Every structure is written in C-alpha cells, then in structure tokens.
Amino acid sequence: LKLSAQSVALDLEPPLVVGGPMKITVYYSPDPDRCADLEVEATDTIKSVKQKIIAQYGPPEWANTALLAPQGTKEYLENKKRLAQCRVQPGSVFKFSYARNLTTEEKMEMNTQGIQTEEFPVPPQMSISTLPPRPLPF
C-alpha cells in the first residue's frame, strides 16, 4: 500500500456537514459574555447568518455593513458563500461586527485631518490641478 502526503492530509480534514441543522456561536460585541447561539444549515449563506444577528441586535446609525469572521481571525467571509463552502462545522465560533464603508469624500476628509486611509482614486471633479493654466490658442 502506497500513501502520498496529499491522501493523508485529506483523511485528516473533518467531514463536511451537509444536511440537517447545526448550532454555531456568534459573538456580536466586544463584551465576551454577549453571544448568540444560532441554528443554521450548511446550505445557509453567510449573508443569511448576518441577517439573523442583525434582526436580533440592530445596527448603530453609523454602520452600513456587517462583517463575519471565524473567531480569532480577520478572514471575513463573503456574503454569497454557503456555510459548507467555508467548512463551517457544528460548534463553530464566529465574531460579528458592524462597520462602515467610507465614501471617497469621507476618506478625503480623513486624509486632510492627517488620518491615514488606504489609497483610493480621486474623482476628476475633486482633483485640483497645480499646473499653470495653458495659454489659449488664437
């Protein structure tokens, strides 16, 4: 019998849960005692899990997005993915956070106040040219 490293690694991964309900825990606050146990299906989307939390614990006024990641990571899960695609198992633990996607104007305002943001394109109508004006052709 000949085993490759790849076949051994595949055997060590836990089997995916495909059918039936499972419980997961979602921490939705910096307070470690504030969490929700949710009953979900492997076919549920990440977005549907977020919607369950939002329904129970509404967003603050400033928030315009929500993030969900396995607890202890910053690997935020994509809304369209299904729990099975993310290898979610019964008993998995997640961190839920409200966030704000900044507009270009908000990013520019922060930059003028000396707060660093990631690089972003500035729309032409917001650009200021420092070049001298071109002479008009006669």
CSV table of N, CA and C in Angstrom, one decimal:
chain,number,residue,atom,x,y,z
A,1,LEU,N,0.8,-1.2,0.0
A,1,LEU,CA,0.0,0.0,0.0
A,1,LEU,C,0.9,1.2,0.0
A,2,LYS,N,0.6,2.1,-0.9
A,2,LYS,CA,1.4,3.3,-1.1
A,2,LYS,C,0.6,4.5,-0.8
A,3,LEU,N,0.9,5.4,0.2
A,3,LEU,CA,0.2,6.6,0.5
A,3,LEU,C,1.0,7.8,0.2
A,4,SER,N,0.3,8.8,-0.4
A,4,SER,CA,1.0,10.0,-0.7
A,4,SER,C,0.7,11.0,0.5
A,5,ALA,N,1.4,12.1,0.6
A,5,ALA,CA,1.2,13.1,1.6
A,5,ALA,C,-0.2,13.7,1.4
A,6,GLN,N,-0.6,13.9,0.1
A,6,GLN,CA,-1.9,14.5,-0.2
A,6,GLN,C,-3.0,13.6,0.3
A,7,SER,N,-3.0,12.3,0.1
A,7,SER,CA,-4.1,11.5,0.5
A,7,SER,C,-4.2,11.4,2.1
A,8,VAL,N,-3.1,11.5,2.8
A,8,VAL,CA,-3.1,11.5,4.2
A,8,VAL,C,-3.7,12.8,4.7
A,9,ALA,N,-3.3,13.9,4.1
A,9,ALA,CA,-3.9,15.2,4.5
A,9,ALA,C,-5.4,15.3,4.3
A,10,LEU,N,-5.9,14.7,3.3
A,10,LEU,CA,-7.3,14.7,3.0
A,10,LEU,C,-8.1,13.9,4.0
A,11,ASP,N,-7.5,12.8,4.5
A,11,ASP,CA,-8.1,12.0,5.5
A,11,ASP,C,-8.2,12.7,6.9
A,12,LEU,N,-7.3,13.6,7.1
A,12,LEU,CA,-7.3,14.3,8.4
A,12,LEU,C,-8.3,15.4,8.5
A,13,GLU,N,-8.8,15.9,7.4
A,13,GLU,CA,-9.8,17.0,7.5
A,13,GLU,C,-11.1,16.5,8.0
A,14,PRO,N,-11.8,17.3,8.8
A,14,PRO,CA,-13.1,16.8,9.3
A,14,PRO,C,-14.1,16.7,8.2
A,15,PRO,N,-15.1,15.8,8.2
A,15,PRO,CA,-16.1,15.7,7.2
A,15,PRO,C,-17.0,16.9,7.2
A,16,LEU,N,-17.4,17.3,6.0
A,16,LEU,CA,-18.4,18.4,6.0
A,16,LEU,C,-19.7,17.9,6.4
A,17,VAL,N,-20.4,18.8,7.1
A,17,VAL,CA,-21.8,18.5,7.5
A,17,VAL,C,-22.7,19.1,6.4
A,18,VAL,N,-23.4,18.2,5.7
A,18,VAL,CA,-24.2,18.7,4.5
A,18,VAL,C,-25.7,18.9,4.8
A,19,GLY,N,-26.3,18.1,5.6
A,19,GLY,CA,-27.7,18.1,5.9
A,19,GLY,C,-28.0,18.3,7.3
A,20,GLY,N,-29.2,18.9,7.6
A,20,GLY,CA,-29.6,19.0,9.0
A,20,GLY,C,-29.1,20.2,9.7
A,21,PRO,N,-29.8,20.6,10.7
A,21,PRO,CA,-29.4,21.8,11.4
A,21,PRO,C,-28.2,21.6,12.3
A,22,MET,N,-27.5,22.7,12.5
A,22,MET,CA,-26.3,22.6,13.4
A,22,MET,C,-26.3,24.0,14.2
A,23,LYS,N,-25.6,23.9,15.3
A,23,LYS,CA,-25.5,25.2,16.1
A,23,LYS,C,-24.2,25.8,16.0
A,24,ILE,N,-24.2,27.1,15.8
A,24,ILE,CA,-22.9,27.9,15.8
A,24,ILE,C,-23.1,29.0,16.9
A,25,THR,N,-22.0,29.5,17.3
A,25,THR,CA,-22.0,30.6,18.3
A,25,THR,C,-21.4,31.8,17.6
A,26,VAL,N,-22.1,33.0,17.8
A,26,VAL,CA,-21.6,34.2,17.2
A,26,VAL,C,-21.5,35.3,18.3
A,27,TYR,N,-20.3,35.8,18.4
A,27,TYR,CA,-20.0,36.9,19.4
A,27,TYR,C,-20.3,38.2,18.6
A,28,TYR,N,-21.1,39.0,19.1
A,28,TYR,CA,-21.5,40.3,18.4
A,28,TYR,C,-21.2,41.5,19.1
A,29,SER,N,-20.4,41.4,20.2
A,29,SER,CA,-20.0,42.6,21.0
A,29,SER,C,-18.6,42.4,21.5
A,30,PRO,N,-17.9,43.5,21.8
A,30,PRO,CA,-16.6,43.3,22.5
A,30,PRO,C,-16.7,42.6,23.9
A,31,ASP,N,-17.9,42.7,24.5
A,31,ASP,CA,-18.1,42.0,25.7
A,31,ASP,C,-18.1,40.5,25.5
A,32,PRO,N,-17.2,39.7,26.1
A,32,PRO,CA,-17.1,38.3,25.9
A,32,PRO,C,-18.3,37.5,26.3
A,33,ASP,N,-19.2,38.1,27.1
A,33,ASP,CA,-20.4,37.4,27.5
A,33,ASP,C,-21.6,37.6,26.6
A,34,ARG,N,-21.4,38.4,25.6
A,34,ARG,CA,-22.5,38.7,24.6
A,34,ARG,C,-22.3,37.9,23.4
A,35,CYS,N,-23.1,36.8,23.3
A,35,CYS,CA,-23.0,36.0,22.1
A,35,CYS,C,-24.4,35.4,21.8
A,36,ALA,N,-24.6,34.9,20.7
A,36,ALA,CA,-25.9,34.2,20.3
A,36,ALA,C,-25.6,32.8,19.7
A,37,ASP,N,-26.3,31.9,20.2
A,37,ASP,CA,-26.3,30.5,19.6
A,37,ASP,C,-27.3,30.5,18.5
A,38,LEU,N,-26.9,30.2,17.3
A,38,LEU,CA,-27.8,30.1,16.1
A,38,LEU,C,-27.9,28.7,15.6
A,39,GLU,N,-29.1,28.4,15.2
A,39,GLU,CA,-29.3,27.1,14.5
A,39,GLU,C,-29.3,27.4,13.0
A,40,VAL,N,-28.4,26.8,12.3
A,40,VAL,CA,-28.2,27.1,10.9
A,40,VAL,C,-28.1,25.8,10.1
A,41,GLU,N,-28.1,25.9,8.8
A,41,GLU,CA,-27.9,24.7,7.9
A,41,GLU,C,-26.6,24.9,7.1
A,42,ALA,N,-26.0,23.9,6.7
A,42,ALA,CA,-24.8,24.0,5.9
A,42,ALA,C,-25.0,24.7,4.6
A,43,THR,N,-26.3,24.7,4.1
A,43,THR,CA,-26.6,25.4,2.9
A,43,THR,C,-27.0,26.9,3.0
A,44,ASP,N,-27.0,27.3,4.3
A,44,ASP,CA,-27.3,28.8,4.5
A,44,ASP,C,-26.1,29.6,4.0
A,45,THR,N,-26.4,30.8,3.6
A,45,THR,CA,-25.3,31.7,3.2
A,45,THR,C,-24.8,32.5,4.3
A,46,ILE,N,-23.6,33.1,4.2
A,46,ILE,CA,-23.0,33.9,5.2
A,46,ILE,C,-23.9,35.1,5.4
A,47,LYS,N,-24.5,35.6,4.3
A,47,LYS,CA,-25.4,36.8,4.4
A,47,LYS,C,-26.6,36.5,5.3
A,48,SER,N,-27.2,35.2,5.2
A,48,SER,CA,-28.3,34.9,6.0
A,48,SER,C,-28.0,34.8,7.5
A,49,VAL,N,-26.8,34.4,7.8
A,49,VAL,CA,-26.3,34.3,9.2
A,49,VAL,C,-26.2,35.8,9.7
A,50,LYS,N,-25.6,36.7,8.9
A,50,LYS,CA,-25.5,38.1,9.3
A,50,LYS,C,-26.9,38.6,9.5
A,51,GLN,N,-27.9,38.3,8.7
A,51,GLN,CA,-29.2,38.8,8.8
A,51,GLN,C,-29.9,38.4,10.1
A,52,LYS,N,-29.6,37.2,10.5
A,52,LYS,CA,-30.2,36.7,11.8
A,52,LYS,C,-29.6,37.5,13.0
A,53,ILE,N,-28.4,37.8,12.9
A,53,ILE,CA,-27.8,38.6,14.0
A,53,ILE,C,-28.3,40.1,14.0
A,54,ILE,N,-28.4,40.6,12.8
A,54,ILE,CA,-28.9,42.0,12.6
A,54,ILE,C,-30.4,42.1,13.1
A,55,ALA,N,-31.2,41.0,12.8
A,55,ALA,CA,-32.6,41.0,13.3
A,55,ALA,C,-32.7,41.0,14.8
A,56,GLN,N,-31.7,40.4,15.5
A,56,GLN,CA,-31.7,40.3,17.0
A,56,GLN,C,-31.1,41.6,17.6
A,57,TYR,N,-30.0,42.1,17.0
A,57,TYR,CA,-29.2,43.2,17.5
A,57,TYR,C,-29.0,44.2,16.4
A,58,GLY,N,-29.9,45.1,16.3
A,58,GLY,CA,-29.9,46.1,15.2
A,58,GLY,C,-28.6,46.9,15.2
A,59,PRO,N,-28.3,47.4,14.0
A,59,PRO,CA,-27.1,48.2,13.8
A,59,PRO,C,-27.1,49.6,14.4
A,60,PRO,N,-26.0,50.1,14.7
A,60,PRO,CA,-25.9,51.5,15.1
A,60,PRO,C,-26.1,52.4,13.9
A,61,GLU,N,-26.5,53.7,14.1
A,61,GLU,CA,-26.8,54.6,13.0
A,61,GLU,C,-25.6,54.7,12.0
A,62,TRP,N,-24.4,54.7,12.4
A,62,TRP,CA,-23.3,54.9,11.6
A,62,TRP,C,-22.9,53.7,10.7
A,63,ALA,N,-23.4,52.6,11.0
A,63,ALA,CA,-23.0,51.3,10.3
A,63,ALA,C,-23.7,51.2,8.9
A,64,ASN,N,-23.0,50.8,7.9
A,64,ASN,CA,-23.6,50.5,6.6
A,64,ASN,C,-23.1,49.1,6.1
A,65,THR,N,-22.5,48.4,6.9
A,65,THR,CA,-22.1,47.0,6.5
A,65,THR,C,-21.9,46.1,7.8
A,66,ALA,N,-21.8,44.8,7.6
A,66,ALA,CA,-21.6,43.9,8.7
A,66,ALA,C,-20.5,42.9,8.2
A,67,LEU,N,-19.7,42.5,9.2
A,67,LEU,CA,-18.6,41.6,8.9
A,67,LEU,C,-18.8,40.3,9.8
A,68,LEU,N,-18.4,39.2,9.2
A,68,LEU,CA,-18.5,37.9,10.0
A,68,LEU,C,-17.2,37.2,9.7
A,69,ALA,N,-16.5,36.7,10.7
A,69,ALA,CA,-15.2,36.0,10.6
A,69,ALA,C,-15.1,34.9,11.6
A,70,PRO,N,-14.4,33.8,11.3
A,70,PRO,CA,-14.2,32.9,12.4
A,70,PRO,C,-13.5,33.6,13.5
A,71,GLN,N,-13.9,33.3,14.8
A,71,GLN,CA,-13.3,33.9,15.9
A,71,GLN,C,-11.8,33.8,15.9
A,72,GLY,N,-11.1,34.9,16.3
A,72,GLY,CA,-9.6,34.8,16.3
A,72,GLY,C,-9.0,35.1,15.0
A,73,THR,N,-9.7,35.4,13.9
A,73,THR,CA,-9.2,35.7,12.6
A,73,THR,C,-9.7,37.0,12.1
A,74,LYS,N,-9.2,37.5,11.1
A,74,LYS,CA,-9.7,38.7,10.4
A,74,LYS,C,-10.0,38.3,8.9
A,75,GLU,N,-10.3,37.0,8.8
A,75,GLU,CA,-10.6,36.4,7.4
A,75,GLU,C,-12.1,36.5,7.3
A,76,TYR,N,-12.6,37.7,6.8
A,76,TYR,CA,-14.0,38.0,6.7
A,76,TYR,C,-14.6,37.1,5.6
A,77,LEU,N,-15.8,36.5,5.9
A,77,LEU,CA,-16.4,35.6,5.0
A,77,LEU,C,-17.3,36.3,4.0
A,78,GLU,N,-17.3,35.9,2.7
A,78,GLU,CA,-18.0,36.5,1.7
A,78,GLU,C,-19.5,36.2,1.8
A,79,ASN,N,-20.4,37.2,1.6
A,79,ASN,CA,-21.8,37.1,1.7
A,79,ASN,C,-22.4,35.9,0.9
A,80,LYS,N,-22.0,35.7,-0.3
A,80,LYS,CA,-22.6,34.8,-1.2
A,80,LYS,C,-22.2,33.3,-0.9
A,81,LYS,N,-21.2,33.1,-0.1
A,81,LYS,CA,-20.7,31.8,0.2
A,81,LYS,C,-21.7,31.0,1.1
A,82,ARG,N,-21.8,29.8,1.0
A,82,ARG,CA,-22.6,28.9,1.9
A,82,ARG,C,-21.7,28.4,3.0
A,83,LEU,N,-22.3,28.1,4.1
A,83,LEU,CA,-21.5,27.7,5.3
A,83,LEU,C,-20.7,26.5,5.0
A,84,ALA,N,-21.2,25.5,4.2
A,84,ALA,CA,-20.4,24.3,3.8
A,84,ALA,C,-19.2,24.7,3.0
A,85,GLN,N,-19.3,25.7,2.1
A,85,GLN,CA,-18.1,26.2,1.4
A,85,GLN,C,-17.0,26.8,2.3
A,86,CYS,N,-17.4,27.3,3.4
A,86,CYS,CA,-16.5,27.9,4.4
A,86,CYS,C,-16.0,26.9,5.4
A,87,ARG,N,-16.4,25.6,5.2
A,87,ARG,CA,-16.1,24.5,6.1
A,87,ARG,C,-16.5,24.7,7.5
A,88,VAL,N,-17.7,25.3,7.7
A,88,VAL,CA,-18.3,25.5,9.0
A,88,VAL,C,-18.8,24.2,9.5
A,89,GLN,N,-18.5,23.9,10.7
A,89,GLN,CA,-18.9,22.7,11.4
A,89,GLN,C,-19.8,23.0,12.6
A,90,PRO,N,-20.5,22.0,13.1
A,90,PRO,CA,-21.3,22.2,14.3
A,90,PRO,C,-20.4,22.7,15.4
A,91,GLY,N,-20.8,23.7,16.2
A,91,GLY,CA,-20.0,24.3,17.3
A,91,GLY,C,-19.0,25.3,16.8
A,92,SER,N,-19.0,25.7,15.5
A,92,SER,CA,-18.0,26.7,15.1
A,92,SER,C,-18.4,28.0,15.8
A,93,VAL,N,-17.3,28.9,16.0
A,93,VAL,CA,-17.5,30.1,16.7
A,93,VAL,C,-17.1,31.3,15.8
A,94,PHE,N,-17.9,32.3,15.8
A,94,PHE,CA,-17.6,33.5,14.9
A,94,PHE,C,-17.7,34.8,15.6
A,95,LYS,N,-17.1,35.8,15.0
A,95,LYS,CA,-17.1,37.2,15.5
A,95,LYS,C,-17.9,38.0,14.5
A,96,PHE,N,-18.9,38.7,14.9
A,96,PHE,CA,-19.7,39.6,14.1
A,96,PHE,C,-19.4,41.0,14.5
A,97,SER,N,-19.3,41.9,13.5
A,97,SER,CA,-19.0,43.3,13.8
A,97,SER,C,-19.8,44.2,12.8
A,98,TYR,N,-20.2,45.3,13.3
A,98,TYR,CA,-20.8,46.3,12.4
A,98,TYR,C,-19.6,47.2,11.9
A,99,ALA,N,-19.7,47.7,10.7
A,99,ALA,CA,-18.6,48.5,10.2
A,99,ALA,C,-19.2,49.6,9.3
A,100,ARG,N,-18.3,50.4,8.7
A,100,ARG,CA,-18.7,51.5,7.8
A,100,ARG,C,-17.8,51.5,6.6
A,101,ASN,N,-18.4,51.3,5.4
A,101,ASN,CA,-17.6,51.6,4.2
A,101,ASN,C,-17.6,53.1,4.0
A,102,LEU,N,-16.4,53.6,3.9
A,102,LEU,CA,-16.3,55.1,3.8
A,102,LEU,C,-16.5,55.5,2.3
A,103,THR,N,-17.1,56.6,2.1
A,103,THR,CA,-17.2,57.2,0.8
A,103,THR,C,-15.9,57.9,0.4
A,104,THR,N,-15.7,58.2,-0.8
A,104,THR,CA,-14.5,58.9,-1.2
A,104,THR,C,-14.3,60.2,-0.5
A,105,GLU,N,-15.5,60.9,-0.3
A,105,GLU,CA,-15.4,62.2,0.4
A,105,GLU,C,-15.0,62.0,1.8
A,106,GLU,N,-15.5,61.0,2.5
A,106,GLU,CA,-15.1,60.7,3.9
A,106,GLU,C,-13.6,60.4,4.0
A,107,LYS,N,-13.1,59.6,3.0
A,107,LYS,CA,-11.7,59.3,3.0
A,107,LYS,C,-10.9,60.5,2.8
A,108,MET,N,-11.3,61.4,1.9
A,108,MET,CA,-10.5,62.6,1.6
A,108,MET,C,-10.5,63.5,2.9
A,109,GLU,N,-11.7,63.6,3.6
A,109,GLU,CA,-11.8,64.4,4.8
A,109,GLU,C,-10.8,63.9,5.9
A,110,MET,N,-10.8,62.6,6.0
A,110,MET,CA,-9.9,61.9,7.0
A,110,MET,C,-8.4,62.2,6.6
A,111,ASN,N,-8.1,62.1,5.3
A,111,ASN,CA,-6.7,62.4,4.9
A,111,ASN,C,-6.3,63.8,5.2
A,112,THR,N,-7.2,64.8,5.0
A,112,THR,CA,-6.9,66.2,5.2
A,112,THR,C,-6.7,66.4,6.7
A,113,GLN,N,-7.3,65.6,7.6
A,113,GLN,CA,-7.1,65.7,9.0
A,113,GLN,C,-5.9,64.9,9.5
A,114,GLY,N,-5.1,64.3,8.6
A,114,GLY,CA,-3.9,63.6,8.9
A,114,GLY,C,-4.1,62.1,9.3
A,115,ILE,N,-5.3,61.6,9.0
A,115,ILE,CA,-5.6,60.2,9.3
A,115,ILE,C,-5.4,59.4,8.1
A,116,GLN,N,-4.5,58.4,8.2
A,116,GLN,CA,-4.2,57.6,7.0
A,116,GLN,C,-5.3,56.6,6.7
A,117,THR,N,-5.6,56.5,5.4
A,117,THR,CA,-6.5,55.5,4.8
A,117,THR,C,-5.8,54.8,3.7
A,118,GLU,N,-6.4,53.7,3.2
A,118,GLU,CA,-5.8,53.1,2.1
A,118,GLU,C,-5.8,54.0,0.9
A,119,GLU,N,-5.0,53.7,-0.1
A,119,GLU,CA,-5.0,54.5,-1.4
A,119,GLU,C,-6.3,54.3,-2.1
A,120,PHE,N,-6.8,55.4,-2.7
A,120,PHE,CA,-8.0,55.4,-3.4
A,120,PHE,C,-8.0,56.4,-4.6
A,121,PRO,N,-8.7,56.1,-5.7
A,121,PRO,CA,-8.7,57.1,-6.8
A,121,PRO,C,-9.5,58.3,-6.4
A,122,VAL,N,-9.0,59.5,-6.8
A,122,VAL,CA,-9.8,60.7,-6.6
A,122,VAL,C,-10.5,61.0,-7.9
A,123,PRO,N,-11.9,61.2,-7.8
A,123,PRO,CA,-12.6,61.5,-9.0
A,123,PRO,C,-12.1,62.8,-9.6
A,124,PRO,N,-12.2,63.0,-10.9
A,124,PRO,CA,-11.7,64.2,-11.6
A,124,PRO,C,-12.3,65.5,-11.1
A,125,GLN,N,-13.6,65.5,-10.8
A,125,GLN,CA,-14.3,66.7,-10.3
A,125,GLN,C,-13.7,67.1,-8.9
A,126,MET,N,-13.0,66.2,-8.2
A,126,MET,CA,-12.5,66.6,-6.9
A,126,MET,C,-11.0,66.9,-7.0
A,127,SER,N,-10.4,66.7,-8.1
A,127,SER,CA,-9.0,67.0,-8.3
A,127,SER,C,-8.7,68.4,-8.4
A,128,ILE,N,-7.6,68.9,-7.9
A,128,ILE,CA,-7.1,70.3,-8.1
A,128,ILE,C,-5.8,70.2,-8.8
A,129,SER,N,-5.8,70.9,-9.9
A,129,SER,CA,-4.6,71.0,-10.7
A,129,SER,C,-3.6,72.1,-10.2
A,130,THR,N,-2.4,71.7,-10.0
A,130,THR,CA,-1.4,72.7,-9.6
A,130,THR,C,-0.5,73.2,-10.7
A,131,LEU,N,-0.9,72.8,-11.9
A,131,LEU,CA,-0.2,73.2,-13.1
A,131,LEU,C,-0.7,74.6,-13.5
A,132,PRO,N,0.2,75.4,-14.1
A,132,PRO,CA,-0.2,76.7,-14.5
A,132,PRO,C,-1.2,76.6,-15.7
A,133,PRO,N,-2.1,77.5,-15.8
A,133,PRO,CA,-3.1,77.4,-16.9
A,133,PRO,C,-2.4,77.4,-18.3
A,134,ARG,N,-3.0,76.7,-19.2
A,134,ARG,CA,-2.4,76.7,-20.6
A,134,ARG,C,-2.9,77.9,-21.3
A,135,PRO,N,-2.0,78.5,-22.1
A,135,PRO,CA,-2.5,79.6,-22.9
A,135,PRO,C,-3.5,79.2,-24.0
A,136,LEU,N,-4.4,80.0,-24.2
A,136,LEU,CA,-5.4,79.6,-25.3
A,136,LEU,C,-4.9,79.9,-26.6
A,137,PRO,N,-5.1,79.0,-27.6
A,137,PRO,CA,-4.6,79.2,-29.0
A,137,PRO,C,-5.5,80.3,-29.7
A,138,PHE,N,-4.9,81.2,-30.4
A,138,PHE,CA,-5.6,82.2,-31.1
A,138,PHE,C,-5.6,82.0,-32.6
